[in-house]
């Protein structure tokens, strides 16, 4: 199909990390057609990797462990894209669902050197004491964190894990907020446009964060800035 707008424009890069039992094709629903069209029209790319087939319990190494194999793949993809078509290095983002959101949570810290902002659907940290290492001490990222309320449980409570993530994010000077959509373990379609608006609004290194003073009018209703 050719490079499209990417042949002449340096656009955003958005990684999508699927959940257990999922596939890269789920990026089409999780991001939504409007976001994907906007990314491509800006000369950007959506990156939805396949997981290592040896990972049979959860698809991504960092969902349970500490190995950065999948992030090394992300590093290579970025380097290749930058060298071959050019990218907007201030707009590198990540979105994940479930196991992919646990991985995205890890990526936000471990690749804070280039990740501007992330959206997690049912992700987070199992404990506030196991915060991942930050690969760039002075870097600050922004995170929109969604969970489905008390019923959002698959082995772990994603409500608790998301609240842990927010606590660590805020304690370390990053920007984040929670959206409790109350729909259990899912990606609510109604959130997708606001999720893309959030990513687009939060470029790398932007301080203060664009939404720090308040969420924009018409933003996904379950979201709220923490006091």
PDB file of C-alpha atoms in Angstrom:
ATOM      1  CA  UNK A   1       0.000   0.000   0.000  1.00  0.00           C
ATOM      2  CA  UNK A   2       3.006   2.290   0.163  1.00  0.00           C
ATOM      3  CA  UNK A   3       4.069   4.631   2.928  1.00  0.00           C
ATOM      4  CA  UNK A   4       1.218   7.100   2.562  1.00  0.00           C
ATOM      5  CA  UNK A   5       1.682  10.311   4.535  1.00  0.00           C
ATOM      6  CA  UNK A   6       4.677   8.796   6.327  1.00  0.00           C
ATOM      7  CA  UNK A   7       6.672   9.270   3.134  1.00  0.00           C
ATOM      8  CA  UNK A   8       6.651  13.043   3.596  1.00  0.00           C
ATOM      9  CA  UNK A   9       5.625  13.680   7.221  1.00  0.00           C
ATOM     10  CA  UNK A  10       7.307  12.755  10.512  1.00  0.00           C
ATOM     11  CA  UNK A  11       4.384  11.610  12.618  1.00  0.00           C
ATOM     12  CA  UNK A  12       3.598   9.974  15.949  1.00  0.00           C
ATOM     13  CA  UNK A  13       4.380   6.390  16.906  1.00  0.00           C
ATOM     14  CA  UNK A  14       1.812   4.515  18.982  1.00  0.00           C
ATOM     15  CA  UNK A  15       2.589   1.075  20.382  1.00  0.00           C
ATOM     16  CA  UNK A  16      -0.269  -1.278  21.196  1.00  0.00           C
ATOM     17  CA  UNK A  17       0.290  -4.261  23.507  1.00  0.00           C
ATOM     18  CA  UNK A  18      -2.530  -6.824  23.535  1.00  0.00           C
ATOM     19  CA  UNK A  19      -3.783  -8.928  26.423  1.00  0.00           C
ATOM     20  CA  UNK A  20      -3.437 -12.633  27.167  1.00  0.00           C
ATOM     21  CA  UNK A  21      -4.991 -14.712  24.416  1.00  0.00           C
ATOM     22  CA  UNK A  22      -5.193 -11.662  22.184  1.00  0.00           C
ATOM     23  CA  UNK A  23      -3.453 -10.621  18.993  1.00  0.00           C
ATOM     24  CA  UNK A  24      -2.024  -7.504  17.348  1.00  0.00           C
ATOM     25  CA  UNK A  25      -5.224  -7.093  15.324  1.00  0.00           C
ATOM     26  CA  UNK A  26      -6.949  -5.928  18.511  1.00  0.00           C
ATOM     27  CA  UNK A  27      -5.214  -2.587  18.023  1.00  0.00           C
ATOM     28  CA  UNK A  28      -7.957  -1.667  15.549  1.00  0.00           C
ATOM     29  CA  UNK A  29     -10.621  -1.827  18.252  1.00  0.00           C
ATOM     30  CA  UNK A  30      -8.549  -0.661  21.223  1.00  0.00           C
ATOM     31  CA  UNK A  31      -7.354   2.497  19.469  1.00  0.00           C
ATOM     32  CA  UNK A  32     -10.431   3.061  17.318  1.00  0.00           C
ATOM     33  CA  UNK A  33     -10.675   4.013  13.672  1.00  0.00           C
ATOM     34  CA  UNK A  34     -10.625   7.760  14.317  1.00  0.00           C
ATOM     35  CA  UNK A  35      -7.312   7.583  16.181  1.00  0.00           C
ATOM     36  CA  UNK A  36      -5.710   5.259  13.650  1.00  0.00           C
ATOM     37  CA  UNK A  37      -6.779   7.521  10.784  1.00  0.00           C
ATOM     38  CA  UNK A  38      -5.380  10.579  12.593  1.00  0.00           C
ATOM     39  CA  UNK A  39      -2.076   8.822  13.281  1.00  0.00           C
ATOM     40  CA  UNK A  40      -1.661   7.696   9.670  1.00  0.00           C
ATOM     41  CA  UNK A  41      -2.744  11.042   8.224  1.00  0.00           C
ATOM     42  CA  UNK A  42      -0.079  12.730  10.349  1.00  0.00           C
ATOM     43  CA  UNK A  43       2.573  10.460   8.840  1.00  0.00           C
ATOM     44  CA  UNK A  44       2.725   8.255  11.914  1.00  0.00           C
ATOM     45  CA  UNK A  45       2.613   4.523  12.505  1.00  0.00           C
ATOM     46  CA  UNK A  46       0.796   2.117  14.810  1.00  0.00           C
ATOM     47  CA  UNK A  47       3.061  -0.638  16.108  1.00  0.00           C
ATOM     48  CA  UNK A  48       1.291  -3.779  17.347  1.00  0.00           C
ATOM     49  CA  UNK A  49       3.939  -6.452  17.999  1.00  0.00           C
ATOM     50  CA  UNK A  50       3.517 -10.208  18.093  1.00  0.00           C
ATOM     51  CA  UNK A  51       4.623 -11.748  21.377  1.00  0.00           C
ATOM     52  CA  UNK A  52       7.339 -14.359  21.765  1.00  0.00           C
ATOM     53  CA  UNK A  53       5.527 -17.711  21.416  1.00  0.00           C
ATOM     54  CA  UNK A  54       7.617 -19.100  24.276  1.00  0.00           C
ATOM     55  CA  UNK A  55       5.633 -16.780  26.570  1.00  0.00           C
ATOM     56  CA  UNK A  56       2.626 -19.018  27.125  1.00  0.00           C
ATOM     57  CA  UNK A  57       1.273 -17.758  30.454  1.00  0.00           C
ATOM     58  CA  UNK A  58       1.196 -14.044  29.666  1.00  0.00           C
ATOM     59  CA  UNK A  59       2.367 -12.631  26.327  1.00  0.00           C
ATOM     60  CA  UNK A  60       4.873 -10.002  27.456  1.00  0.00           C
ATOM     61  CA  UNK A  61       7.969 -10.605  29.559  1.00  0.00           C
ATOM     62  CA  UNK A  62       7.361  -7.611  31.812  1.00  0.00           C
ATOM     63  CA  UNK A  63       3.772  -8.592  32.593  1.00  0.00           C
ATOM     64  CA  UNK A  64       5.193 -10.905  35.270  1.00  0.00           C
ATOM     65  CA  UNK A  65       8.982 -10.727  35.115  1.00  0.00           C
ATOM     66  CA  UNK A  66      11.800  -8.238  34.725  1.00  0.00           C
ATOM     67  CA  UNK A  67      13.304  -9.102  31.344  1.00  0.00           C
ATOM     68  CA  UNK A  68      13.161  -6.235  28.854  1.00  0.00           C
ATOM     69  CA  UNK A  69      13.144  -8.400  25.703  1.00  0.00           C
ATOM     70  CA  UNK A  70       9.955  -6.836  24.330  1.00  0.00           C
ATOM     71  CA  UNK A  71      11.227  -3.328  25.032  1.00  0.00           C
ATOM     72  CA  UNK A  72      14.415  -4.119  23.113  1.00  0.00           C
ATOM     73  CA  UNK A  73      12.180  -4.974  20.158  1.00  0.00           C
ATOM     74  CA  UNK A  74      10.405  -1.637  20.616  1.00  0.00           C
ATOM     75  CA  UNK A  75      13.764   0.135  20.650  1.00  0.00           C
ATOM     76  CA  UNK A  76      14.710  -1.526  17.359  1.00  0.00           C
ATOM     77  CA  UNK A  77      11.389  -0.675  15.727  1.00  0.00           C
ATOM     78  CA  UNK A  78      11.761   2.974  16.710  1.00  0.00           C
ATOM     79  CA  UNK A  79      15.332   3.142  15.456  1.00  0.00           C
ATOM     80  CA  UNK A  80      14.331   1.560  12.151  1.00  0.00           C
ATOM     81  CA  UNK A  81      11.342   3.871  11.702  1.00  0.00           C
ATOM     82  CA  UNK A  82      13.395   6.953  12.539  1.00  0.00           C
ATOM     83  CA  UNK A  83      16.080   5.973  10.038  1.00  0.00           C
ATOM     84  CA  UNK A  84      13.780   4.890   7.228  1.00  0.00           C
ATOM     85  CA  UNK A  85      10.731   7.183   7.232  1.00  0.00           C
ATOM     86  CA  UNK A  86      11.288   9.634  10.084  1.00  0.00           C
ATOM     87  CA  UNK A  87       9.144  10.014  13.209  1.00  0.00           C
ATOM     88  CA  UNK A  88       8.009  12.742  15.554  1.00  0.00           C
ATOM     89  CA  UNK A  89      10.231  11.947  18.530  1.00  0.00           C
ATOM     90  CA  UNK A  90       8.079  14.089  20.834  1.00  0.00           C
ATOM     91  CA  UNK A  91       5.057  11.877  20.155  1.00  0.00           C
ATOM     92  CA  UNK A  92       5.917   8.294  21.057  1.00  0.00           C
ATOM     93  CA  UNK A  93       3.116   6.667  23.026  1.00  0.00           C
ATOM     94  CA  UNK A  94       1.924   3.294  24.289  1.00  0.00           C
ATOM     95  CA  UNK A  95      -1.500   1.754  24.841  1.00  0.00           C
ATOM     96  CA  UNK A  96      -2.176  -1.636  26.405  1.00  0.00           C
ATOM     97  CA  UNK A  97      -4.970  -3.854  27.634  1.00  0.00           C
ATOM     98  CA  UNK A  98      -4.766  -6.321  30.552  1.00  0.00           C
ATOM     99  CA  UNK A  99      -1.404  -8.135  30.312  1.00  0.00           C
ATOM    100  CA  UNK A 100      -0.513  -5.565  27.672  1.00  0.00           C
ATOM    101  CA  UNK A 101      -1.450  -2.790  30.082  1.00  0.00           C
ATOM    102  CA  UNK A 102       0.749  -4.309  32.789  1.00  0.00           C
ATOM    103  CA  UNK A 103       3.525  -4.232  30.192  1.00  0.00           C
ATOM    104  CA  UNK A 104       2.642  -0.651  29.198  1.00  0.00           C
ATOM    105  CA  UNK A 105       2.863   0.351  32.861  1.00  0.00           C
ATOM    106  CA  UNK A 106       6.400  -1.033  32.958  1.00  0.00           C
ATOM    107  CA  UNK A 107       7.276   0.634  29.656  1.00  0.00           C
ATOM    108  CA  UNK A 108       6.207   4.040  30.931  1.00  0.00           C
ATOM    109  CA  UNK A 109       8.990   3.912  33.522  1.00  0.00           C
ATOM    110  CA  UNK A 110      11.594   1.791  31.758  1.00  0.00           C
ATOM    111  CA  UNK A 111      11.411   3.841  28.538  1.00  0.00           C
ATOM    112  CA  UNK A 112      10.663   7.237  30.015  1.00  0.00           C
ATOM    113  CA  UNK A 113      13.615   8.398  27.939  1.00  0.00           C
ATOM    114  CA  UNK A 114      11.328   8.439  24.887  1.00  0.00           C
ATOM    115  CA  UNK A 115       7.734   7.591  25.893  1.00  0.00           C
ATOM    116  CA  UNK A 116       5.682  10.765  26.170  1.00  0.00           C
ATOM    117  CA  UNK A 117       2.400   9.359  27.471  1.00  0.00           C
ATOM    118  CA  UNK A 118       0.505   6.102  27.879  1.00  0.00           C
ATOM    119  CA  UNK A 119      -3.030   4.762  28.202  1.00  0.00           C
ATOM    120  CA  UNK A 120      -3.584   1.632  30.273  1.00  0.00           C
ATOM    121  CA  UNK A 121      -6.795  -0.380  30.136  1.00  0.00           C
ATOM    122  CA  UNK A 122      -6.736  -2.639  33.222  1.00  0.00           C
ATOM    123  CA  UNK A 123      -3.039  -2.417  34.003  1.00  0.00           C
ATOM    124  CA  UNK A 124      -0.971  -1.080  36.867  1.00  0.00           C
ATOM    125  CA  UNK A 125       1.361  -2.320  39.576  1.00  0.00           C
ATOM    126  CA  UNK A 126       0.682  -5.192  41.968  1.00  0.00           C
ATOM    127  CA  UNK A 127       2.405  -3.245  44.741  1.00  0.00           C
ATOM    128  CA  UNK A 128       3.579   0.306  45.349  1.00  0.00           C
ATOM    129  CA  UNK A 129       6.874  -1.217  46.468  1.00  0.00           C
ATOM    130  CA  UNK A 130       7.736  -2.746  43.101  1.00  0.00           C
ATOM    131  CA  UNK A 131       7.991   0.417  41.034  1.00  0.00           C
ATOM    132  CA  UNK A 132      10.040  -0.185  37.861  1.00  0.00           C
ATOM    133  CA  UNK A 133      13.347   1.600  37.342  1.00  0.00           C
ATOM    134  CA  UNK A 134      13.265   4.897  35.467  1.00  0.00           C
ATOM    135  CA  UNK A 135      15.696   4.858  32.531  1.00  0.00           C
ATOM    136  CA  UNK A 136      16.013   8.656  32.488  1.00  0.00           C
ATOM    137  CA  UNK A 137      16.027  10.243  35.960  1.00  0.00           C
ATOM    138  CA  UNK A 138      14.808  13.655  34.810  1.00  0.00           C
ATOM    139  CA  UNK A 139      12.113  12.357  32.451  1.00  0.00           C
ATOM    140  CA  UNK A 140       8.436  12.865  33.190  1.00  0.00           C
ATOM    141  CA  UNK A 141       5.573  11.068  31.452  1.00  0.00           C
ATOM    142  CA  UNK A 142       1.774  11.301  31.530  1.00  0.00           C
ATOM    143  CA  UNK A 143      -0.597   8.380  32.070  1.00  0.00           C
ATOM    144  CA  UNK A 144      -4.321   7.919  31.574  1.00  0.00           C
ATOM    145  CA  UNK A 145      -5.295   4.848  33.606  1.00  0.00           C
ATOM    146  CA  UNK A 146      -8.593   3.054  33.119  1.00  0.00           C
ATOM    147  CA  UNK A 147     -10.083   0.194  35.122  1.00  0.00           C
ATOM    148  CA  UNK A 148     -13.487  -1.443  35.339  1.00  0.00           C
ATOM    149  CA  UNK A 149     -14.173  -1.158  39.065  1.00  0.00           C
ATOM    150  CA  UNK A 150     -14.409  -3.976  41.651  1.00  0.00           C
ATOM    151  CA  UNK A 151     -15.329  -6.589  39.032  1.00  0.00           C
ATOM    152  CA  UNK A 152     -12.172  -5.901  37.001  1.00  0.00           C
ATOM    153  CA  UNK A 153     -10.375  -8.960  38.322  1.00  0.00           C
ATOM    154  CA  UNK A 154      -8.367 -11.586  36.454  1.00  0.00           C
ATOM    155  CA  UNK A 155      -6.037 -13.196  39.014  1.00  0.00           C
ATOM    156  CA  UNK A 156      -5.364  -9.676  40.340  1.00  0.00           C
ATOM    157  CA  UNK A 157      -7.580  -6.707  41.077  1.00  0.00           C
ATOM    158  CA  UNK A 158      -6.920  -4.222  38.315  1.00  0.00           C
ATOM    159  CA  UNK A 159      -8.673  -1.549  40.341  1.00  0.00           C
ATOM    160  CA  UNK A 160      -6.070  -1.973  43.088  1.00  0.00           C
ATOM    161  CA  UNK A 161      -3.222  -2.276  40.577  1.00  0.00           C
ATOM    162  CA  UNK A 162      -4.300   0.934  38.831  1.00  0.00           C
ATOM    163  CA  UNK A 163      -4.524   2.799  42.119  1.00  0.00           C
ATOM    164  CA  UNK A 164      -1.013   1.571  42.970  1.00  0.00           C
ATOM    165  CA  UNK A 165       0.206   2.852  39.605  1.00  0.00           C
ATOM    166  CA  UNK A 166      -1.304   6.275  40.227  1.00  0.00           C
ATOM    167  CA  UNK A 167       0.296   6.471  43.672  1.00  0.00           C
ATOM    168  CA  UNK A 168       3.749   5.702  42.295  1.00  0.00           C
ATOM    169  CA  UNK A 169       3.294   8.039  39.318  1.00  0.00           C
ATOM    170  CA  UNK A 170       2.319  10.946  41.535  1.00  0.00           C
ATOM    171  CA  UNK A 171       4.995  10.226  44.141  1.00  0.00           C
ATOM    172  CA  UNK A 172       7.667  10.461  41.452  1.00  0.00           C
ATOM    173  CA  UNK A 173       6.493  13.673  39.826  1.00  0.00           C
ATOM    174  CA  UNK A 174       4.750  12.238  36.762  1.00  0.00           C
ATOM    175  CA  UNK A 175       1.203  13.122  35.732  1.00  0.00           C
ATOM    176  CA  UNK A 176      -1.672  10.674  35.846  1.00  0.00           C
ATOM    177  CA  UNK A 177      -5.353  10.211  36.509  1.00  0.00           C
ATOM    178  CA  UNK A 178      -7.834   7.351  36.768  1.00  0.00           C
ATOM    179  CA  UNK A 179     -11.016   6.581  34.836  1.00  0.00           C
ATOM    180  CA  UNK A 180     -13.248   4.046  36.625  1.00  0.00           C
ATOM    181  CA  UNK A 181     -15.635   2.998  33.864  1.00  0.00           C
ATOM    182  CA  UNK A 182     -17.275   0.297  36.003  1.00  0.00           C
ATOM    183  CA  UNK A 183     -17.618  -2.149  33.114  1.00  0.00           C
ATOM    184  CA  UNK A 184     -15.261  -4.857  34.333  1.00  0.00           C
ATOM    185  CA  UNK A 185     -12.347  -6.211  32.330  1.00  0.00           C
ATOM    186  CA  UNK A 186     -12.729  -4.518  28.966  1.00  0.00           C
ATOM    187  CA  UNK A 187     -11.813  -1.613  26.717  1.00  0.00           C
ATOM    188  CA  UNK A 188     -14.864   0.688  26.650  1.00  0.00           C
ATOM    189  CA  UNK A 189     -15.429   1.961  23.127  1.00  0.00           C
ATOM    190  CA  UNK A 190     -16.660   5.293  24.467  1.00  0.00           C
ATOM    191  CA  UNK A 191     -13.231   6.022  25.968  1.00  0.00           C
ATOM    192  CA  UNK A 192     -11.191   5.686  22.780  1.00  0.00           C
ATOM    193  CA  UNK A 193     -11.558   9.180  21.339  1.00  0.00           C
ATOM    194  CA  UNK A 194     -10.644  10.768  24.678  1.00  0.00           C
ATOM    195  CA  UNK A 195      -7.701   8.384  25.019  1.00  0.00           C
ATOM    196  CA  UNK A 196      -6.302   9.517  21.679  1.00  0.00           C
ATOM    197  CA  UNK A 197      -6.951  13.172  22.547  1.00  0.00           C
ATOM    198  CA  UNK A 198      -4.988  12.633  25.759  1.00  0.00           C
ATOM    199  CA  UNK A 199      -2.018  11.085  23.948  1.00  0.00           C
ATOM    200  CA  UNK A 200      -2.019  13.763  21.276  1.00  0.00           C
ATOM    201  CA  UNK A 201      -2.131  16.502  23.925  1.00  0.00           C
ATOM    202  CA  UNK A 202       0.781  15.153  25.962  1.00  0.00           C
ATOM    203  CA  UNK A 203       3.990  15.438  23.992  1.00  0.00           C
ATOM    204  CA  UNK A 204       7.351  14.430  25.399  1.00  0.00           C
ATOM    205  CA  UNK A 205       8.700  16.761  28.050  1.00  0.00           C
ATOM    206  CA  UNK A 206       5.693  19.093  28.074  1.00  0.00           C
ATOM    207  CA  UNK A 207       5.606  20.805  31.470  1.00  0.00           C
ATOM    208  CA  UNK A 208       3.247  21.502  33.027  1.00  0.00           C
ATOM    209  CA  UNK A 209       1.173  18.644  31.605  1.00  0.00           C
ATOM    210  CA  UNK A 210      -1.572  19.867  29.291  1.00  0.00           C
ATOM    211  CA  UNK A 211      -4.391  18.493  31.445  1.00  0.00           C
ATOM    212  CA  UNK A 212      -2.869  19.423  34.807  1.00  0.00           C
ATOM    213  CA  UNK A 213      -5.359  22.244  35.324  1.00  0.00           C
ATOM    214  CA  UNK A 214      -8.358  20.122  34.380  1.00  0.00           C
ATOM    215  CA  UNK A 215      -9.770  17.717  31.828  1.00  0.00           C
ATOM    216  CA  UNK A 216     -11.197  19.306  28.671  1.00  0.00           C
ATOM    217  CA  UNK A 217     -14.914  19.729  28.097  1.00  0.00           C
ATOM    218  CA  UNK A 218     -16.546  16.580  26.739  1.00  0.00           C
ATOM    219  CA  UNK A 219     -13.773  14.287  27.947  1.00  0.00           C
ATOM    220  CA  UNK A 220     -14.706  10.698  28.853  1.00  0.00           C
ATOM    221  CA  UNK A 221     -16.991  11.159  31.866  1.00  0.00           C
ATOM    222  CA  UNK A 222     -15.598   8.481  34.247  1.00  0.00           C
ATOM    223  CA  UNK A 223     -12.200  10.196  34.302  1.00  0.00           C
ATOM    224  CA  UNK A 224     -11.272  12.511  37.148  1.00  0.00           C
ATOM    225  CA  UNK A 225      -8.114  14.221  38.302  1.00  0.00           C
ATOM    226  CA  UNK A 226      -7.092  13.127  41.769  1.00  0.00           C
ATOM    227  CA  UNK A 227      -7.234  15.882  44.401  1.00  0.00           C
TER     228      UNK A 227
END
